[in-house]
Short mmCIF file of C-alpha atoms in Angstrom, two decimals:
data_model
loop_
_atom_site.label_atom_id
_atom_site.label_comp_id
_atom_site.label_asym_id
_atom_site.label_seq_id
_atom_site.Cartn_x
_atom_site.Cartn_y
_atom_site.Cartn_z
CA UNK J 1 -88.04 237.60 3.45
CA UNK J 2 -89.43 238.03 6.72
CA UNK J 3 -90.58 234.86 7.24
CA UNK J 4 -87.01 233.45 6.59
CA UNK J 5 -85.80 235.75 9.20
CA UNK J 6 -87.90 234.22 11.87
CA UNK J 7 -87.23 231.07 11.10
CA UNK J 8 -83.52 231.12 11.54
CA UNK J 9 -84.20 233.16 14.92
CA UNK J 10 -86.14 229.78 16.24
CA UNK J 11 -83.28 227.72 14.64
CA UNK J 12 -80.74 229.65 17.15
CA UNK J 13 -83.02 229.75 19.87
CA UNK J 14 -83.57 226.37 19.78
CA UNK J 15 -79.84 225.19 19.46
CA UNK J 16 -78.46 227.57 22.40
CA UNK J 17 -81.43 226.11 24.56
CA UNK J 18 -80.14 222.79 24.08
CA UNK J 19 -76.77 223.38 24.69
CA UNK J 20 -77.74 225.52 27.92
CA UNK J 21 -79.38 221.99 29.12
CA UNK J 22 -76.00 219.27 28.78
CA UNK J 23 -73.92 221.85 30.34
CA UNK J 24 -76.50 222.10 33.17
CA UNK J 25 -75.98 218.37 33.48
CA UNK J 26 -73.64 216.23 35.47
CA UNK J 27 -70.21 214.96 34.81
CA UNK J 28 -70.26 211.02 34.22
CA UNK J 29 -66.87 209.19 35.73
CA UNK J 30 -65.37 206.93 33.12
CA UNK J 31 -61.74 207.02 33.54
CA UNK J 32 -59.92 205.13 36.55
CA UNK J 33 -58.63 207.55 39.00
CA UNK J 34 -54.62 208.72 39.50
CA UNK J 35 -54.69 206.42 42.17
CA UNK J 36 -55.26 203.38 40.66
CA UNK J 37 -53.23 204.00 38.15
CA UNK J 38 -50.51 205.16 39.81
CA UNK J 39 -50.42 201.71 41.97
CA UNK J 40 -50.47 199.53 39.08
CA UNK J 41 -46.99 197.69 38.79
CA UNK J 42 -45.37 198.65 36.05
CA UNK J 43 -42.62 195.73 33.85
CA UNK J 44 -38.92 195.74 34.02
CA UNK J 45 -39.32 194.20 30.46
CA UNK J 46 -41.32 191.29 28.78
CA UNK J 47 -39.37 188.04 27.83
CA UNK J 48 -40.15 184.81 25.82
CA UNK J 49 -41.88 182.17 27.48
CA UNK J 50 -39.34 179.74 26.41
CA UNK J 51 -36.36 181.91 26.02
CA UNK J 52 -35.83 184.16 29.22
CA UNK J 53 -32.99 185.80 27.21
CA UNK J 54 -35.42 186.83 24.14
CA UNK J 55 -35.99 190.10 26.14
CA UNK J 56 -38.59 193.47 24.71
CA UNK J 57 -39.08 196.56 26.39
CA UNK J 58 -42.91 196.73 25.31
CA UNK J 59 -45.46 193.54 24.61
CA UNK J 60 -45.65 191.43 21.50
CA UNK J 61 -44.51 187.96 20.30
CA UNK J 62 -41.54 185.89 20.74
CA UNK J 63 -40.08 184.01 17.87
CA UNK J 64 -42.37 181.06 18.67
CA UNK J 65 -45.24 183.69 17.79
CA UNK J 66 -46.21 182.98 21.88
CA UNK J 67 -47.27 186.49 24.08
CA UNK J 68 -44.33 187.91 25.81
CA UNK J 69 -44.57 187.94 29.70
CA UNK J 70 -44.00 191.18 31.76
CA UNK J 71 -41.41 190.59 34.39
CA UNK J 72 -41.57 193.19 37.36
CA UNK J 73 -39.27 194.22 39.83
CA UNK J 74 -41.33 193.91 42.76
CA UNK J 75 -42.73 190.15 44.11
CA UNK J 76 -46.21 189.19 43.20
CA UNK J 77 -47.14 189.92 47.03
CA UNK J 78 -46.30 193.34 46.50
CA UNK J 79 -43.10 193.02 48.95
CA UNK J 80 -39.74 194.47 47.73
CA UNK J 81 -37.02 192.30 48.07
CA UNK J 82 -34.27 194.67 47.96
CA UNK J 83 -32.57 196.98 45.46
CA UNK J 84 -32.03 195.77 41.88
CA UNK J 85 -34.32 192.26 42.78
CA UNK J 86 -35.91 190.94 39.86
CA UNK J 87 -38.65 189.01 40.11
CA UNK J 88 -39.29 186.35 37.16
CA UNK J 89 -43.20 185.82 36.56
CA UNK J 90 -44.11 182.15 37.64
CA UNK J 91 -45.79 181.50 33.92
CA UNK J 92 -42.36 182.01 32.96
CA UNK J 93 -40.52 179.45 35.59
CA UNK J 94 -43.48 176.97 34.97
CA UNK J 95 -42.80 177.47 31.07
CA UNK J 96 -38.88 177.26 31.53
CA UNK J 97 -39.34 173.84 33.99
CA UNK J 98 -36.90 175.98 36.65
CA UNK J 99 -35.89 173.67 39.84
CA UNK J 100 -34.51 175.05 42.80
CA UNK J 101 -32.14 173.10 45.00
CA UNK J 102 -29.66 174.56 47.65
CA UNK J 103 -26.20 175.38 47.45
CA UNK J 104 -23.45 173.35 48.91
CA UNK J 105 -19.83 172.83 49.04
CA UNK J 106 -18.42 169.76 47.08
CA UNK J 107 -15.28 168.67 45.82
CA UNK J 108 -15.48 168.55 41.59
CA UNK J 109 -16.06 165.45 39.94
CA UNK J 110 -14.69 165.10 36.62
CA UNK J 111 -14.89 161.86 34.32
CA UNK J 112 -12.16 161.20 31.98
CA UNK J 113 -13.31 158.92 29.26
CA UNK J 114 -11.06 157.00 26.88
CA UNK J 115 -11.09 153.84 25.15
CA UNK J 116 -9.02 150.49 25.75
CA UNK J 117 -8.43 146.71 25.09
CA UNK J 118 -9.10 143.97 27.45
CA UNK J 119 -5.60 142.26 28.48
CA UNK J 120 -4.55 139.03 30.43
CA UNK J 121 -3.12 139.91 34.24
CA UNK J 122 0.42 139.54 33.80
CA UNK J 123 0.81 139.15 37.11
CA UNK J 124 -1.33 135.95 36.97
CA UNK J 125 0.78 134.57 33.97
CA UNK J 126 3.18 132.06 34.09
CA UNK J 127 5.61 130.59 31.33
CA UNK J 128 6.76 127.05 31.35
CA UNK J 129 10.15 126.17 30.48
CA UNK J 130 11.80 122.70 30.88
CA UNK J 131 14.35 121.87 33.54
CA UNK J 132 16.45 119.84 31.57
CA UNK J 133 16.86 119.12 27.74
CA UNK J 134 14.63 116.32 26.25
CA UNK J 135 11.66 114.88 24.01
CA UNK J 136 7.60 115.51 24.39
CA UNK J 137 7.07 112.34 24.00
CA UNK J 138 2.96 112.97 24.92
CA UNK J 139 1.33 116.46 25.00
CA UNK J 140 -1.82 116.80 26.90
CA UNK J 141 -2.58 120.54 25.67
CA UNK J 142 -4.20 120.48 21.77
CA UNK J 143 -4.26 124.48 21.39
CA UNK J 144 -3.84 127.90 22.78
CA UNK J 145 -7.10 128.93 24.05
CA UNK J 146 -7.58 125.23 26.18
CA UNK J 147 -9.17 125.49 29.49
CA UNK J 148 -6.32 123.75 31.92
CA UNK J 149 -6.88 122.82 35.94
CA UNK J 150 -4.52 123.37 38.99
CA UNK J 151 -2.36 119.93 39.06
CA UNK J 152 -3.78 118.43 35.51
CA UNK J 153 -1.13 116.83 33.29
CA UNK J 154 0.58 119.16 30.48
CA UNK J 155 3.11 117.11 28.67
CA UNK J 156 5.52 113.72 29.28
CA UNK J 157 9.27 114.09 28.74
CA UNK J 158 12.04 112.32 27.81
CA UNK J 159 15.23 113.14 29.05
CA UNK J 160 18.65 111.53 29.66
CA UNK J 161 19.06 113.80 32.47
CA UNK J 162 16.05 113.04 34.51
CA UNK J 163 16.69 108.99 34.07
CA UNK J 164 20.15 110.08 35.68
CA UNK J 165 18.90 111.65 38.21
CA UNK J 166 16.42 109.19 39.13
CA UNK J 167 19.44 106.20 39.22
CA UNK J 168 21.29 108.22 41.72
CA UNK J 169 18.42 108.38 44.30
CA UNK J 170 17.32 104.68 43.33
CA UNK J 171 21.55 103.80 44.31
CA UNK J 172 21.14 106.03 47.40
CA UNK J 173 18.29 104.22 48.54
CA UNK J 174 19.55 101.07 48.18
CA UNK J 175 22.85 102.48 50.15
CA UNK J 176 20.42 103.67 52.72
CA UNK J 177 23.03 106.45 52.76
CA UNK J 178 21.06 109.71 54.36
CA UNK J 179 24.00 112.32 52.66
CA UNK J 180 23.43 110.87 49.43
CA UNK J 181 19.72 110.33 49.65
CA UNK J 182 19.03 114.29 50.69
CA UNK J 183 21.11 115.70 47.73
CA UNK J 184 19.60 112.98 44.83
CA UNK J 185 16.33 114.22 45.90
CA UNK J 186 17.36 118.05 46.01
CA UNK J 187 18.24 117.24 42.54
CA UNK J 188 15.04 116.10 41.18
CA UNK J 189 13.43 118.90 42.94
CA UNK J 190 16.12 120.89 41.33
CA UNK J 191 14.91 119.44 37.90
CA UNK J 192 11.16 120.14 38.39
CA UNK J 193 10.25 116.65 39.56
CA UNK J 194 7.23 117.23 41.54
CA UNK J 195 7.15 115.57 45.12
CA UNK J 196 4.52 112.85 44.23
CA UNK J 197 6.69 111.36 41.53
CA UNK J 198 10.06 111.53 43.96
CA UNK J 199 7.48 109.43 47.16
CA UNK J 200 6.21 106.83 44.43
CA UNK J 201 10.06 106.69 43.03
CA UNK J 202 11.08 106.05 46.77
CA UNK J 203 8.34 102.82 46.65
CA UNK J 204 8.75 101.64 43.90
CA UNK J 205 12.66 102.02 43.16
CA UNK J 206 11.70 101.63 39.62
CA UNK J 207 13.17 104.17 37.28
CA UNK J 208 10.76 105.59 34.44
CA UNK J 209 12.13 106.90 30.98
CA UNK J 210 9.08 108.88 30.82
CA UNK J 211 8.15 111.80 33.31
CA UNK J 212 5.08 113.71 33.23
CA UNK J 213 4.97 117.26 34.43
CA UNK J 214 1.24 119.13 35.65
CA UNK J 215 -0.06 122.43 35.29
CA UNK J 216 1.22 124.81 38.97
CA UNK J 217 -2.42 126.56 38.26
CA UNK J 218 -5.59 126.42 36.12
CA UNK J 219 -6.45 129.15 34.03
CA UNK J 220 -6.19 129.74 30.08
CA UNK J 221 -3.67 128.29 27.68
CA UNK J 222 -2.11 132.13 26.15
CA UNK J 223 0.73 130.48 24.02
CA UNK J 224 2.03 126.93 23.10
CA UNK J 225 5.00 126.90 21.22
CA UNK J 226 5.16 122.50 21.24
CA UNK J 227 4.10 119.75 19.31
CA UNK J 228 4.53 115.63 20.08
CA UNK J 229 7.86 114.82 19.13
CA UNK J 230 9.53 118.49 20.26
CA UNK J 231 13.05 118.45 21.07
CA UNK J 232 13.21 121.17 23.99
CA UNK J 233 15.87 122.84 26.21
CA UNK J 234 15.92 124.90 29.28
CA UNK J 235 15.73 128.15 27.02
CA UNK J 236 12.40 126.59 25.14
CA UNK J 237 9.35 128.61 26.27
CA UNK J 238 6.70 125.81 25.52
CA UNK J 239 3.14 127.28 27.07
CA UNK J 240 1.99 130.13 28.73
CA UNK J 241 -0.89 129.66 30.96
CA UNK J 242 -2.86 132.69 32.33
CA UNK J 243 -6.18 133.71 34.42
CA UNK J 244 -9.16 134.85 33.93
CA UNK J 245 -10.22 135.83 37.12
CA UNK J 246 -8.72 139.43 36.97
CA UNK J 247 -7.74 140.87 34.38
CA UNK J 248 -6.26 144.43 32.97
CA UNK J 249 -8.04 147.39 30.31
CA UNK J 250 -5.26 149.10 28.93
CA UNK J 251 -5.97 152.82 27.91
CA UNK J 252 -4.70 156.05 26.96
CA UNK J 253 -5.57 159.40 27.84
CA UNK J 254 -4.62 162.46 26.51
CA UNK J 255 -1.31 164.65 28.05
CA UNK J 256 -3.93 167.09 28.83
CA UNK J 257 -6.06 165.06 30.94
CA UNK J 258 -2.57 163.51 32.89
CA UNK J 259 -2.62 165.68 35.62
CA UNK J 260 -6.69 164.03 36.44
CA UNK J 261 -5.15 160.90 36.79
CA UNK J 262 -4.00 158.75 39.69
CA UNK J 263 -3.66 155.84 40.78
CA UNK J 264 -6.73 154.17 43.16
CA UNK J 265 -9.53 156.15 41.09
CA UNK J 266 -12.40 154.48 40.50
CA UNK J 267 -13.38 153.15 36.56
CA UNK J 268 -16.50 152.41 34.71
CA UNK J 269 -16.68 150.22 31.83
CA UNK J 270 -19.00 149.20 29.19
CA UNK J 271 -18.93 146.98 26.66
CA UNK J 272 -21.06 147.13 23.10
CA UNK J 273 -21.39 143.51 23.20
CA UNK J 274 -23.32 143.35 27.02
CA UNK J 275 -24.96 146.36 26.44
CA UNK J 276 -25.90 147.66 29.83
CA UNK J 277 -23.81 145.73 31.56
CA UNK J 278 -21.23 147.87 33.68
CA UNK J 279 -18.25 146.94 35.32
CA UNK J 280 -16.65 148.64 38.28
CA UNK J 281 -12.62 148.64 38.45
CA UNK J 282 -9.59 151.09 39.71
CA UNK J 283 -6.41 152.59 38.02
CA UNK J 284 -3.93 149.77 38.82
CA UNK J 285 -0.87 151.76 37.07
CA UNK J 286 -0.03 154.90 35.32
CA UNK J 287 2.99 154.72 32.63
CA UNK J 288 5.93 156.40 32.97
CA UNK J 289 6.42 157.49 29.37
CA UNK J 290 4.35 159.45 26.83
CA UNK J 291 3.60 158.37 23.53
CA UNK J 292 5.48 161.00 21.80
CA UNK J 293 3.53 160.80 18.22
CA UNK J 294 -0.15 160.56 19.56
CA UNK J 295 0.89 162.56 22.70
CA UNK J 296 -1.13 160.05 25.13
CA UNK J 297 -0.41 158.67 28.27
CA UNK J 298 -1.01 154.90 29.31
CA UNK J 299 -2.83 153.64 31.67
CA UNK J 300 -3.65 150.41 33.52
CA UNK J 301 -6.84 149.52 34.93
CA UNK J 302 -7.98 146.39 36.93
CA UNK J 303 -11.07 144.49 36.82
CA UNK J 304 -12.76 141.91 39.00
CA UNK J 305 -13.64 139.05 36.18
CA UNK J 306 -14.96 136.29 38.08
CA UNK J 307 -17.59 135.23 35.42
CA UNK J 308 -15.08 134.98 32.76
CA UNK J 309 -17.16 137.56 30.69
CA UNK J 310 -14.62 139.77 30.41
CA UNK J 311 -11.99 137.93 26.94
CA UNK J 312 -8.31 139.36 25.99
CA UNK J 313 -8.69 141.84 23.15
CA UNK J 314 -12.04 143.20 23.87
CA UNK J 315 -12.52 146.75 23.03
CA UNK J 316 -14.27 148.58 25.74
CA UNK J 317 -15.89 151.85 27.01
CA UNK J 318 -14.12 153.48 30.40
CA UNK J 319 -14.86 156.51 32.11
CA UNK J 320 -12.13 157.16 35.08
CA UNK J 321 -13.97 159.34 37.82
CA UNK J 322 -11.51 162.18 38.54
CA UNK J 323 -11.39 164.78 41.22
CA UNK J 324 -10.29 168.45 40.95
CA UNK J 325 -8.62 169.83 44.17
CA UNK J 326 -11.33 172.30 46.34
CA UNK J 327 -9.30 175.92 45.71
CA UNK J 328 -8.45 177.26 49.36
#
Protein backbone atom coordinates (compact mmCIF):
# COMPACT_ATOMS: atom_id res chain seq x y z
CA UNK A 1 0.00 0.00 0.00
CA UNK A 2 2.68 2.28 0.63
CA UNK A 3 4.54 1.71 -2.17
CA UNK A 4 1.47 2.59 -4.40
CA UNK A 5 1.26 5.78 -2.57
CA UNK A 6 4.65 6.89 -3.63
CA UNK A 7 4.33 6.05 -6.81
CA UNK A 8 1.37 8.16 -7.71
CA UNK A 9 3.19 11.12 -5.70
CA UNK A 10 6.15 10.85 -8.53
CA UNK A 11 3.35 10.46 -11.18
CA UNK A 12 2.02 14.12 -10.03
CA UNK A 13 5.27 15.46 -9.48
CA UNK A 14 6.36 14.60 -12.62
CA UNK A 15 3.26 15.87 -14.67
CA UNK A 16 3.05 19.44 -12.82
CA UNK A 17 6.92 19.72 -13.58
CA UNK A 18 6.25 19.39 -17.09
CA UNK A 19 3.56 21.58 -17.38
CA UNK A 20 5.53 24.28 -15.19
CA UNK A 21 8.21 24.03 -18.25
CA UNK A 22 5.71 24.88 -21.71
CA UNK A 23 4.19 27.60 -19.79
CA UNK A 24 7.72 28.91 -19.01
CA UNK A 25 8.16 28.86 -22.76
CA UNK A 26 7.56 31.35 -25.49
CA UNK A 27 4.57 32.17 -27.54
CA UNK A 28 5.11 31.02 -31.32
CA UNK A 29 3.32 33.64 -33.99
CA UNK A 30 1.22 31.70 -36.45
CA UNK A 31 -1.69 33.77 -37.28
CA UNK A 32 -1.39 36.95 -39.68
CA UNK A 33 -1.78 40.06 -37.75
CA UNK A 34 -5.18 42.53 -37.62
CA UNK A 35 -3.36 44.48 -39.93
CA UNK A 36 -3.01 42.43 -42.68
CA UNK A 37 -6.09 41.27 -42.48
CA UNK A 38 -7.82 44.16 -42.09
CA UNK A 39 -6.17 45.55 -45.55
CA UNK A 40 -7.09 42.68 -47.53
CA UNK A 41 -9.83 43.76 -50.16
CA UNK A 42 -12.74 42.26 -49.53
CA UNK A 43 -15.57 41.17 -52.95
CA UNK A 44 -18.63 43.03 -53.86
CA UNK A 45 -19.73 39.50 -55.11
CA UNK A 46 -18.26 36.67 -57.38
CA UNK A 47 -19.74 36.25 -60.97
CA UNK A 48 -19.41 33.63 -63.82
CA UNK A 49 -16.61 33.88 -66.01
CA UNK A 50 -18.81 33.74 -68.95
CA UNK A 51 -21.97 35.12 -67.58
CA UNK A 52 -21.31 38.51 -65.65
CA UNK A 53 -25.03 38.31 -64.68
CA UNK A 54 -24.66 34.67 -62.97
CA UNK A 55 -23.85 36.65 -59.75
CA UNK A 56 -23.00 34.72 -55.78
CA UNK A 57 -22.37 36.43 -52.73
CA UNK A 58 -19.67 33.74 -51.58
CA UNK A 59 -17.21 31.46 -54.01
CA UNK A 60 -18.15 28.32 -55.89
CA UNK A 61 -19.02 27.28 -59.48
CA UNK A 62 -20.92 28.72 -62.23
CA UNK A 63 -23.18 26.60 -64.31
CA UNK A 64 -20.27 25.79 -66.63
CA UNK A 65 -18.77 24.09 -63.34
CA UNK A 66 -15.82 27.10 -63.94
CA UNK A 67 -14.54 29.07 -60.37
CA UNK A 68 -16.48 32.17 -59.78
CA UNK A 69 -14.38 35.45 -59.84
CA UNK A 70 -14.51 38.00 -56.93
CA UNK A 71 -15.32 41.42 -58.24
CA UNK A 72 -14.25 44.33 -55.80
CA UNK A 73 -15.21 47.71 -55.47
CA UNK A 74 -11.96 49.27 -55.37
CA UNK A 75 -9.37 49.22 -58.72
CA UNK A 76 -6.67 46.67 -58.75
CA UNK A 77 -4.15 49.69 -57.96
CA UNK A 78 -5.80 50.14 -54.84
CA UNK A 79 -7.27 53.71 -56.03
CA UNK A 80 -11.01 54.42 -55.42
CA UNK A 81 -12.73 55.65 -58.20
CA UNK A 82 -15.60 57.19 -56.59
CA UNK A 83 -18.71 56.15 -54.67
CA UNK A 84 -20.68 53.10 -55.84
CA UNK A 85 -17.59 52.27 -58.71
CA UNK A 86 -17.40 48.79 -59.48
CA UNK A 87 -14.57 47.44 -60.68
CA UNK A 88 -14.94 44.16 -62.98
CA UNK A 89 -11.79 41.75 -62.51
CA UNK A 90 -9.77 41.70 -65.87
CA UNK A 91 -10.02 37.58 -65.94
CA UNK A 92 -13.50 38.41 -66.26
CA UNK A 93 -13.28 41.17 -69.29
CA UNK A 94 -10.58 38.87 -70.94
CA UNK A 95 -13.15 35.86 -70.47
CA UNK A 96 -16.22 38.05 -71.66
CA UNK A 97 -13.96 39.46 -74.96
CA UNK A 98 -15.16 43.23 -73.60
CA UNK A 99 -14.01 46.14 -76.20
CA UNK A 100 -14.02 49.57 -75.33
CA UNK A 101 -14.58 52.29 -77.88
CA UNK A 102 -15.69 55.97 -77.19
CA UNK A 103 -18.90 57.53 -77.24
CA UNK A 104 -20.12 59.77 -79.94
CA UNK A 105 -23.03 61.48 -81.34
CA UNK A 106 -24.58 59.95 -84.59
CA UNK A 107 -27.65 60.14 -86.37
CA UNK A 108 -29.52 56.34 -86.27
CA UNK A 109 -29.21 54.15 -89.07
CA UNK A 110 -31.92 51.84 -89.62
CA UNK A 111 -32.23 49.24 -92.62
CA UNK A 112 -35.56 48.37 -93.84
CA UNK A 113 -35.46 45.10 -95.66
CA UNK A 114 -38.15 43.78 -97.99
CA UNK A 115 -38.34 41.77 -100.96
CA UNK A 116 -39.15 42.74 -104.75
CA UNK A 117 -39.22 41.86 -108.52
CA UNK A 118 -36.96 43.19 -111.10
CA UNK A 119 -39.10 45.45 -113.67
CA UNK A 120 -38.40 47.14 -117.13
CA UNK A 121 -37.94 51.27 -116.77
CA UNK A 122 -41.09 52.46 -117.99
CA UNK A 123 -39.74 55.47 -118.59
CA UNK A 124 -37.35 53.87 -121.16
CA UNK A 125 -40.33 52.02 -122.90
CA UNK A 126 -41.82 52.84 -125.92
CA UNK A 127 -44.94 51.34 -127.85
CA UNK A 128 -45.20 51.35 -131.56
CA UNK A 129 -48.34 52.03 -133.21
CA UNK A 130 -48.86 52.61 -137.00
CA UNK A 131 -49.57 55.99 -138.54
CA UNK A 132 -51.92 54.93 -140.94
CA UNK A 133 -53.99 51.67 -141.59
CA UNK A 134 -52.26 48.90 -143.69
CA UNK A 135 -50.54 45.35 -144.27
CA UNK A 136 -47.03 43.89 -142.66
CA UNK A 137 -46.14 42.82 -145.59
CA UNK A 138 -42.32 41.82 -144.00
CA UNK A 139 -41.58 41.67 -140.22
CA UNK A 140 -38.04 41.91 -139.19
CA UNK A 141 -38.74 41.07 -135.33
CA UNK A 142 -39.24 36.90 -134.83
CA UNK A 143 -40.17 37.16 -130.94
CA UNK A 144 -40.53 39.09 -127.78
CA UNK A 145 -37.34 38.84 -126.02
CA UNK A 146 -35.16 39.90 -129.57
CA UNK A 147 -32.25 42.10 -129.05
CA UNK A 148 -33.15 45.28 -131.54
CA UNK A 149 -30.53 48.38 -132.46
CA UNK A 150 -31.16 52.22 -132.62
CA UNK A 151 -32.29 52.76 -136.49
CA UNK A 152 -32.51 48.77 -137.45
CA UNK A 153 -35.52 47.81 -139.57
CA UNK A 154 -38.81 46.51 -137.64
CA UNK A 155 -41.44 45.79 -140.18
CA UNK A 156 -42.52 46.93 -144.07
CA UNK A 157 -46.05 48.25 -144.63
CA UNK A 158 -48.51 48.45 -146.99
CA UNK A 159 -50.78 51.14 -147.03
CA UNK A 160 -53.08 53.01 -149.45
CA UNK A 161 -52.50 56.00 -147.47
CA UNK A 162 -48.80 56.27 -147.54
CA UNK A 163 -48.76 55.56 -151.60
CA UNK A 164 -51.13 58.74 -151.46
CA UNK A 165 -49.15 60.60 -149.73
CA UNK A 166 -46.11 59.88 -151.54
CA UNK A 167 -48.04 60.90 -155.18
CA UNK A 168 -48.79 64.25 -153.78
CA UNK A 169 -45.13 65.19 -153.02
CA UNK A 170 -43.93 63.27 -156.29
CA UNK A 171 -46.88 65.95 -158.23
CA UNK A 172 -45.46 68.80 -156.09
CA UNK A 173 -42.13 68.20 -157.17
CA UNK A 174 -42.76 67.98 -160.53
CA UNK A 175 -44.88 71.45 -160.05
CA UNK A 176 -41.81 72.75 -158.39
CA UNK A 177 -44.55 74.42 -156.35
CA UNK A 178 -42.74 75.40 -152.77
CA UNK A 179 -46.59 75.68 -150.90
CA UNK A 180 -47.39 72.37 -152.04
CA UNK A 181 -44.02 70.76 -151.66
CA UNK A 182 -43.71 71.96 -147.69
CA UNK A 183 -47.20 70.55 -146.73
CA UNK A 184 -46.78 66.91 -148.87
CA UNK A 185 -43.73 66.52 -146.91
CA UNK A 186 -45.31 67.68 -143.46
CA UNK A 187 -47.59 64.93 -144.33
CA UNK A 188 -45.30 62.09 -144.59
CA UNK A 189 -43.63 63.30 -141.54
CA UNK A 190 -47.09 63.46 -140.22
CA UNK A 191 -47.45 59.67 -141.19
CA UNK A 192 -44.15 58.48 -139.61
CA UNK A 193 -42.12 58.54 -142.80
CA UNK A 194 -38.70 58.95 -141.58
CA UNK A 195 -36.56 61.79 -143.30
CA UNK A 196 -34.22 59.37 -145.25
CA UNK A 197 -37.09 57.80 -147.12
CA UNK A 198 -38.80 61.51 -147.88
CA UNK A 199 -34.64 62.78 -149.40
CA UNK A 200 -34.36 59.41 -151.50
CA UNK A 201 -38.31 59.95 -152.54
CA UNK A 202 -37.22 63.59 -153.56
CA UNK A 203 -34.31 61.72 -156.00
CA UNK A 204 -35.76 59.33 -157.13
CA UNK A 205 -39.52 60.56 -157.70
CA UNK A 206 -40.36 56.97 -157.71
CA UNK A 207 -43.25 55.99 -155.53
CA UNK A 208 -42.85 52.61 -153.45
CA UNK A 209 -45.97 50.43 -152.38
CA UNK A 210 -43.84 49.18 -149.70
CA UNK A 211 -42.42 51.37 -146.74
CA UNK A 212 -40.23 50.16 -144.13
CA UNK A 213 -40.25 51.70 -140.71
CA UNK A 214 -36.85 51.33 -138.02
CA UNK A 215 -36.58 50.92 -134.49
CA UNK A 216 -36.34 55.09 -132.65
CA UNK A 217 -33.93 53.05 -130.03
CA UNK A 218 -32.25 49.69 -129.30
CA UNK A 219 -33.08 47.89 -126.37
CA UNK A 220 -35.34 44.65 -125.70
CA UNK A 221 -38.36 43.50 -127.64
CA UNK A 222 -41.20 43.48 -124.24
CA UNK A 223 -44.32 42.68 -126.46
CA UNK A 224 -45.17 41.94 -130.18
CA UNK A 225 -48.61 41.67 -130.87
CA UNK A 226 -47.86 41.09 -135.17
CA UNK A 227 -47.36 38.49 -137.50
CA UNK A 228 -46.54 38.73 -141.63
CA UNK A 229 -49.67 39.32 -143.20
CA UNK A 230 -51.27 41.64 -140.10
CA UNK A 231 -53.86 43.98 -141.05
CA UNK A 232 -53.11 47.02 -138.56
CA UNK A 233 -54.63 50.44 -137.69
CA UNK A 234 -53.58 53.45 -135.83
CA UNK A 235 -55.17 51.89 -132.54
CA UNK A 236 -52.93 48.47 -133.16
CA UNK A 237 -50.19 48.35 -130.49
CA UNK A 238 -47.74 46.05 -132.52
CA UNK A 239 -44.26 45.97 -130.27
CA UNK A 240 -43.04 47.33 -127.30
CA UNK A 241 -39.40 47.86 -127.12
CA UNK A 242 -37.66 48.62 -123.76
CA UNK A 243 -34.02 49.05 -122.03
CA UNK A 244 -31.95 47.41 -120.16
CA UNK A 245 -29.69 49.86 -119.08
CA UNK A 246 -31.76 50.98 -115.96
CA UNK A 247 -34.13 49.39 -114.71
CA UNK A 248 -36.78 49.40 -111.57
CA UNK A 249 -37.15 46.70 -108.17
CA UNK A 250 -40.52 47.05 -107.15
CA UNK A 251 -41.15 46.39 -103.33
CA UNK A 252 -43.33 46.65 -100.47
CA UNK A 253 -42.82 47.53 -97.05
CA UNK A 254 -44.89 47.28 -94.27
CA UNK A 255 -47.39 50.49 -93.03
CA UNK A 256 -45.26 50.33 -90.05
CA UNK A 257 -42.02 50.87 -91.57
CA UNK A 258 -43.73 53.96 -94.01
CA UNK A 259 -42.79 56.65 -92.00
CA UNK A 260 -38.61 55.22 -92.63
CA UNK A 261 -39.13 55.77 -96.05
CA UNK A 262 -38.27 58.50 -98.53
CA UNK A 263 -37.45 59.16 -101.47
CA UNK A 264 -33.35 59.56 -102.43
CA UNK A 265 -32.37 56.76 -99.73
CA UNK A 266 -29.88 54.66 -100.62
CA UNK A 267 -30.70 50.56 -101.51
CA UNK A 268 -28.80 47.39 -101.38
CA UNK A 269 -29.61 44.45 -103.34
CA UNK A 270 -28.73 40.92 -103.66
CA UNK A 271 -29.57 38.41 -105.73
CA UNK A 272 -29.53 34.34 -104.92
CA UNK A 273 -28.48 33.72 -108.34
CA UNK A 274 -24.94 36.12 -108.17
CA UNK A 275 -24.42 35.32 -104.83
CA UNK A 276 -22.24 38.05 -103.47
CA UNK A 277 -22.79 40.23 -105.92
CA UNK A 278 -24.38 43.60 -104.57
CA UNK A 279 -25.94 46.27 -106.27
CA UNK A 280 -26.19 49.85 -105.13
CA UNK A 281 -29.53 51.87 -106.14
CA UNK A 282 -31.99 54.76 -104.56
CA UNK A 283 -35.81 54.99 -103.83
CA UNK A 284 -36.97 56.39 -107.21
CA UNK A 285 -40.82 56.60 -105.97
CA UNK A 286 -43.01 55.94 -103.07
CA UNK A 287 -46.85 54.96 -103.88
CA UNK A 288 -49.52 56.88 -103.00
CA UNK A 289 -51.90 54.13 -101.93
CA UNK A 290 -51.77 51.25 -99.42
CA UNK A 291 -52.52 47.86 -100.15
CA UNK A 292 -55.49 47.63 -98.00
CA UNK A 293 -55.53 43.56 -97.57
CA UNK A 294 -51.69 43.00 -96.95
CA UNK A 295 -51.44 46.52 -95.39
CA UNK A 296 -48.05 47.32 -97.41
CA UNK A 297 -46.87 50.19 -99.05
CA UNK A 298 -45.10 50.24 -102.59
CA UNK A 299 -42.16 51.26 -103.46
CA UNK A 300 -39.92 52.00 -106.45
CA UNK A 301 -36.34 51.61 -106.58
CA UNK A 302 -33.77 52.35 -109.41
CA UNK A 303 -30.82 50.54 -110.48
CA UNK A 304 -27.82 51.26 -112.64
CA UNK A 305 -27.87 47.95 -115.08
CA UNK A 306 -25.27 48.57 -117.50
CA UNK A 307 -24.13 44.87 -117.77
CA UNK A 308 -27.51 43.67 -118.53
CA UNK A 309 -27.25 41.29 -115.44
CA UNK A 310 -29.99 42.56 -113.92
CA UNK A 311 -33.55 40.48 -116.22
CA UNK A 312 -37.43 41.57 -115.71
CA UNK A 313 -38.98 39.30 -113.10
CA UNK A 314 -36.04 38.58 -110.98
CA UNK A 315 -36.75 38.17 -107.39
CA UNK A 316 -34.30 40.01 -105.29
CA UNK A 317 -32.96 40.86 -101.78
CA UNK A 318 -33.13 44.89 -100.77
CA UNK A 319 -32.27 46.51 -97.71
CA UNK A 320 -33.28 50.46 -97.88
CA UNK A 321 -30.81 52.34 -95.42
CA UNK A 322 -33.11 54.54 -93.30
CA UNK A 323 -32.43 57.33 -90.92
CA UNK A 324 -34.22 58.17 -87.63
CA UNK A 325 -34.35 61.96 -86.83
CA UNK A 326 -31.48 62.98 -83.85
CA UNK A 327 -34.22 63.92 -80.83
CA UNK A 328 -33.44 67.71 -79.88
Amino acid sequence: MNTNLKLSLVAICSAALTAGVILSLPAEHTMPSDNKTSSKKEPLYWVAPMDSNYRRDEPGLSPMGMDLVPVYEESDSGENEGPGSVKISPTVINNLGVRTAPVEFAVLENEVNTVGYVQYNQDQLIHIHPRVEGWVETLYVKAAGDQVKQDEPLYTLYSPQLVNAQEEFVLALKRNNPVLIRAAKARLKSLNVSEGFISRLQKSQQVLQNITFYSRQGGVVDELNIREGFYVKPDTSMMSIAQLDEVWVEAEVFERQAELIRVGLPVTMTLDYLSGQRWQGQVDYIYPTLDAKNRTLRVRLRFNNQGHQLKPNMFAQVSIHSQKAESS
